[in-house]
PDB file of C-alpha atoms in Angstrom:
ATOM      1  CA  MET A  26       7.933   5.649 -50.787  1.00  0.00           C
ATOM      2  CA  SER A  27       7.666   5.176 -47.075  1.00  0.00           C
ATOM      3  CA  ASP A  28       3.726   5.136 -45.182  1.00  0.00           C
ATOM      4  CA  THR A  29       4.772   7.595 -43.574  1.00  0.00           C
ATOM      5  CA  THR A  30       5.471  11.081 -43.772  1.00  0.00           C
ATOM      6  CA  PRO A  31       9.581  11.899 -43.286  1.00  0.00           C
ATOM      7  CA  ARG A  32       9.061  14.479 -39.813  1.00  0.00           C
ATOM      8  CA  LEU A  33       5.414  14.121 -38.121  1.00  0.00           C
ATOM      9  CA  LYS A  34       5.330  10.524 -39.312  1.00  0.00           C
ATOM     10  CA  LEU A  35       2.012  11.083 -40.234  1.00  0.00           C
ATOM     11  CA  PRO A  36      -0.467   7.982 -41.647  1.00  0.00           C
ATOM     12  CA  TYR A  37      -0.556   7.520 -45.971  1.00  0.00           C
ATOM     13  CA  ILE A  38      -3.747   7.369 -47.234  1.00  0.00           C
ATOM     14  CA  LEU A  39      -2.572   3.892 -49.705  1.00  0.00           C
ATOM     15  CA  GLN A  40      -4.817   3.688 -53.144  1.00  0.00           C
ATOM     16  CA  SER A  41      -5.735   0.310 -52.570  1.00  0.00           C
ATOM     17  CA  GLN A  42      -6.356   0.513 -48.759  1.00  0.00           C
ATOM     18  CA  ALA A  43      -9.332  -0.325 -46.642  1.00  0.00           C
ATOM     19  CA  GLN A  44     -11.146   1.905 -44.402  1.00  0.00           C
ATOM     20  CA  LYS A  45      -8.968   5.112 -45.045  1.00  0.00           C
ATOM     21  CA  GLU A  46     -11.356   6.478 -42.481  1.00  0.00           C
ATOM     22  CA  VAL A  47      -9.111   5.035 -39.972  1.00  0.00           C
ATOM     23  CA  THR A  48      -5.476   6.560 -41.306  1.00  0.00           C
ATOM     24  CA  HIS A  49      -6.805  10.094 -41.778  1.00  0.00           C
ATOM     25  CA  ALA A  50      -8.892   9.698 -37.859  1.00  0.00           C
ATOM     26  CA  MET A  51      -4.421   8.852 -36.758  1.00  0.00           C
ATOM     27  CA  SER A  52      -3.283  10.861 -38.915  1.00  0.00           C
ATOM     28  CA  LEU A  53      -5.798  14.121 -37.297  1.00  0.00           C
ATOM     29  CA  ASN A  54      -5.178  12.767 -33.763  1.00  0.00           C
ATOM     30  CA  SER A  55      -2.199  13.422 -34.526  1.00  0.00           C
ATOM     31  CA  LEU A  56      -2.261  17.330 -35.705  1.00  0.00           C
ATOM     32  CA  ASP A  57      -3.553  17.903 -32.492  1.00  0.00           C
ATOM     33  CA  ALA A  58      -1.003  16.532 -30.528  1.00  0.00           C
ATOM     34  CA  LEU A  59       2.083  17.808 -33.120  1.00  0.00           C
ATOM     35  CA  LEU A  60       0.451  21.697 -33.330  1.00  0.00           C
ATOM     36  CA  GLN A  61       0.833  24.446 -31.224  1.00  0.00           C
ATOM     37  CA  THR A  62       1.664  21.699 -28.434  1.00  0.00           C
ATOM     38  CA  ALA A  63       0.535  22.772 -24.647  1.00  0.00           C
ATOM     39  CA  VAL A  64       1.167  19.668 -22.302  1.00  0.00           C
ATOM     40  CA  GLU A  65      -0.399  19.954 -18.592  1.00  0.00           C
ATOM     41  CA  ALA A  66       3.179  18.915 -17.163  1.00  0.00           C
ATOM     42  CA  ALA A  67       6.805  18.143 -18.430  1.00  0.00           C
ATOM     43  CA  THR A  68       7.302  15.770 -15.444  1.00  0.00           C
ATOM     44  CA  LEU A  69       5.507  12.831 -14.644  1.00  0.00           C
ATOM     45  CA  THR A  70       5.963   9.904 -14.670  1.00  0.00           C
ATOM     46  CA  THR A  71       3.423   8.195 -13.283  1.00  0.00           C
ATOM     47  CA  PRO A  72      -0.059   8.574 -16.320  1.00  0.00           C
ATOM     48  CA  PRO A  73      -2.484  10.759 -14.035  1.00  0.00           C
ATOM     49  CA  ALA A  74      -6.204   9.465 -14.831  1.00  0.00           C
ATOM     50  CA  GLY A  75      -6.860  10.210 -18.577  1.00  0.00           C
ATOM     51  CA  SER A  76      -8.986  13.242 -19.861  1.00  0.00           C
ATOM     52  CA  GLU A  77     -10.083  12.985 -23.536  1.00  0.00           C
ATOM     53  CA  GLY A  78      -7.457  15.663 -25.288  1.00  0.00           C
ATOM     54  CA  SER A  79      -5.299  16.407 -22.573  1.00  0.00           C
ATOM     55  CA  LEU A  80      -0.856  15.557 -23.449  1.00  0.00           C
ATOM     56  CA  TYR A  81       1.998  15.520 -21.059  1.00  0.00           C
ATOM     57  CA  VAL A  82       5.665  15.112 -21.435  1.00  0.00           C
ATOM     58  CA  ILE A  83       7.271  11.903 -20.135  1.00  0.00           C
ATOM     59  CA  GLY A  84       9.657  12.870 -17.375  1.00  0.00           C
ATOM     60  CA  THR A  85      12.543  10.515 -16.410  1.00  0.00           C
ATOM     61  CA  GLY A  86      12.270   6.928 -15.142  1.00  0.00           C
ATOM     62  CA  ALA A  87       8.796   6.540 -15.899  1.00  0.00           C
ATOM     63  CA  THR A  88       6.690   3.292 -14.885  1.00  0.00           C
ATOM     64  CA  GLY A  89       3.511   1.298 -15.823  1.00  0.00           C
ATOM     65  CA  ALA A  90       1.546   2.013 -19.011  1.00  0.00           C
ATOM     66  CA  TRP A  91       4.566   5.033 -19.745  1.00  0.00           C
ATOM     67  CA  SER A  92       7.215   2.530 -18.943  1.00  0.00           C
ATOM     68  CA  ALA A  93      10.965   3.012 -21.550  1.00  0.00           C
ATOM     69  CA  LYS A  94       8.907   6.279 -23.270  1.00  0.00           C
ATOM     70  CA  ASP A  95      10.947   8.753 -20.860  1.00  0.00           C
ATOM     71  CA  ASN A  96      10.790  11.942 -22.808  1.00  0.00           C
ATOM     72  CA  GLN A  97       7.754  11.457 -25.290  1.00  0.00           C
ATOM     73  CA  LEU A  98       4.770  12.873 -26.011  1.00  0.00           C
ATOM     74  CA  VAL A  99       2.224  10.986 -25.116  1.00  0.00           C
ATOM     75  CA  GLN A 100      -1.494  11.769 -25.642  1.00  0.00           C
ATOM     76  CA  PHE A 101      -4.942  10.802 -23.861  1.00  0.00           C
ATOM     77  CA  ILE A 102      -7.472  10.373 -26.706  1.00  0.00           C
ATOM     78  CA  GLY A 103      -9.945   7.207 -27.196  1.00  0.00           C
ATOM     79  CA  GLY A 104      -9.443   6.091 -23.995  1.00  0.00           C
ATOM     80  CA  SER A 105      -6.014   5.563 -24.133  1.00  0.00           C
ATOM     81  CA  TRP A 106      -2.733   6.462 -24.949  1.00  0.00           C
ATOM     82  CA  VAL A 107      -0.707   7.879 -27.602  1.00  0.00           C
ATOM     83  CA  PHE A 108       2.697   8.178 -28.091  1.00  0.00           C
ATOM     84  CA  TYR A 109       4.685  10.616 -29.733  1.00  0.00           C
ATOM     85  CA  ALA A 110       8.678  10.570 -30.209  1.00  0.00           C
ATOM     86  CA  PRO A 111      10.067  14.201 -30.485  1.00  0.00           C
ATOM     87  CA  PHE A 112      12.221  15.339 -32.831  1.00  0.00           C
ATOM     88  CA  GLU A 113      14.960  18.200 -32.374  1.00  0.00           C
ATOM     89  CA  GLY A 114      13.810  22.073 -32.199  1.00  0.00           C
ATOM     90  CA  LEU A 115      10.099  20.754 -31.350  1.00  0.00           C
ATOM     91  CA  ARG A 116       8.729  23.334 -28.821  1.00  0.00           C
ATOM     92  CA  VAL A 117       5.258  22.775 -26.098  1.00  0.00           C
ATOM     93  CA  TRP A 118       4.150  25.362 -23.611  1.00  0.00           C
ATOM     94  CA  ASP A 119       4.435  23.713 -20.047  1.00  0.00           C
ATOM     95  CA  LYS A 120       0.819  24.597 -18.506  1.00  0.00           C
ATOM     96  CA  GLN A 121       2.116  23.842 -15.080  1.00  0.00           C
ATOM     97  CA  THR A 122       5.483  26.183 -14.866  1.00  0.00           C
ATOM     98  CA  ALA A 123       3.647  28.528 -17.929  1.00  0.00           C
ATOM     99  CA  GLN A 124       7.187  28.493 -19.719  1.00  0.00           C
ATOM    100  CA  PRO A 125       8.420  27.594 -22.953  1.00  0.00           C
ATOM    101  CA  LEU A 126       9.995  23.845 -23.675  1.00  0.00           C
ATOM    102  CA  VAL A 127      12.263  22.954 -26.786  1.00  0.00           C
ATOM    103  CA  TYR A 128      13.201  19.502 -27.650  1.00  0.00           C
ATOM    104  CA  LYS A 129      16.763  19.690 -27.811  1.00  0.00           C
ATOM    105  CA  GLY A 130      19.441  16.512 -28.433  1.00  0.00           C
ATOM    106  CA  ALA A 131      18.250  13.323 -25.749  1.00  0.00           C
ATOM    107  CA  GLY A 132      15.656  15.844 -24.228  1.00  0.00           C
ATOM    108  CA  TRP A 133      13.538  18.536 -22.828  1.00  0.00           C
ATOM    109  CA  GLN A 134      15.084  22.766 -22.322  1.00  0.00           C
ATOM    110  CA  ASN A 135      13.725  25.264 -20.949  1.00  0.00           C
ATOM    111  CA  GLU A 136      14.104  27.566 -23.650  1.00  0.00           C
ATOM    112  CA  LEU A 137      14.383  30.264 -22.562  1.00  0.00           C
ATOM    113  CA  SER A 138      17.436  28.856 -20.553  1.00  0.00           C
ATOM    114  CA  ALA A 139      18.935  26.704 -23.347  1.00  0.00           C
ATOM    115  CA  ALA A 140      22.604  26.423 -24.212  1.00  0.00           C
ATOM    116  CA  ASN A 141      22.967  27.226 -27.532  1.00  0.00           C
ATOM    117  CA  LYS A 142      19.244  28.116 -28.176  1.00  0.00           C
ATOM    118  CA  ILE A 143      17.254  27.803 -30.949  1.00  0.00           C
ATOM    119  CA  GLY A 144      15.337  30.788 -32.727  1.00  0.00           C
ATOM    120  CA  PHE A 145      11.798  31.537 -34.969  1.00  0.00           C
ATOM    121  CA  PHE A 146      13.671  31.407 -38.036  1.00  0.00           C
ATOM    122  CA  GLY A 147      17.103  31.211 -37.620  1.00  0.00           C
ATOM    123  CA  VAL A 148      18.099  33.756 -34.980  1.00  0.00           C
ATOM    124  CA  THR A 149      18.806  32.765 -31.646  1.00  0.00           C
ATOM    125  CA  PRO A 150      16.358  35.320 -29.011  1.00  0.00           C
ATOM    126  CA  VAL A 151      17.449  37.216 -26.663  1.00  0.00           C
ATOM    127  CA  VAL A 152      16.652  37.385 -22.998  1.00  0.00           C
TER     128      VAL A 152
END
C-alpha cells in the first residue's frame, strides 16, 4: 500500500508515526488547495509577493522559486510555496479572467472552448 491517496496524493497517517498532527495539517492544506479551486491567475511565470492561502496555476517558462514547475498549482501557505501536480480533469476557476479551466492532456484549457470537452457527470457541455 502506498503512503498517499491515489488521486490527490494526500498523506496517510501511519500507525507508528510520530507527530501525526503534521501529516493531518498537510492533508488539510492540500484539500484547501484542490477542492472548489479558484486561482488568482493562470499565466504568471514569476512568483508574486505571497499572500497566505493564495493559489495560482504556473504559466509556461516559470522562473525563480517556480522554475521547472510549469502548469502546476502552487499555493502560498505557512510562508512558503507548496506545489501540486495537476491531474486529468482537474478544474479551477481563474479569478483574473473569470473563466473555468480544465487540465487535459499536458496543459490547461479554457473549459468552454476546449476541443473534446470534458463534461460534468460524463455529459459534454453544450456551448
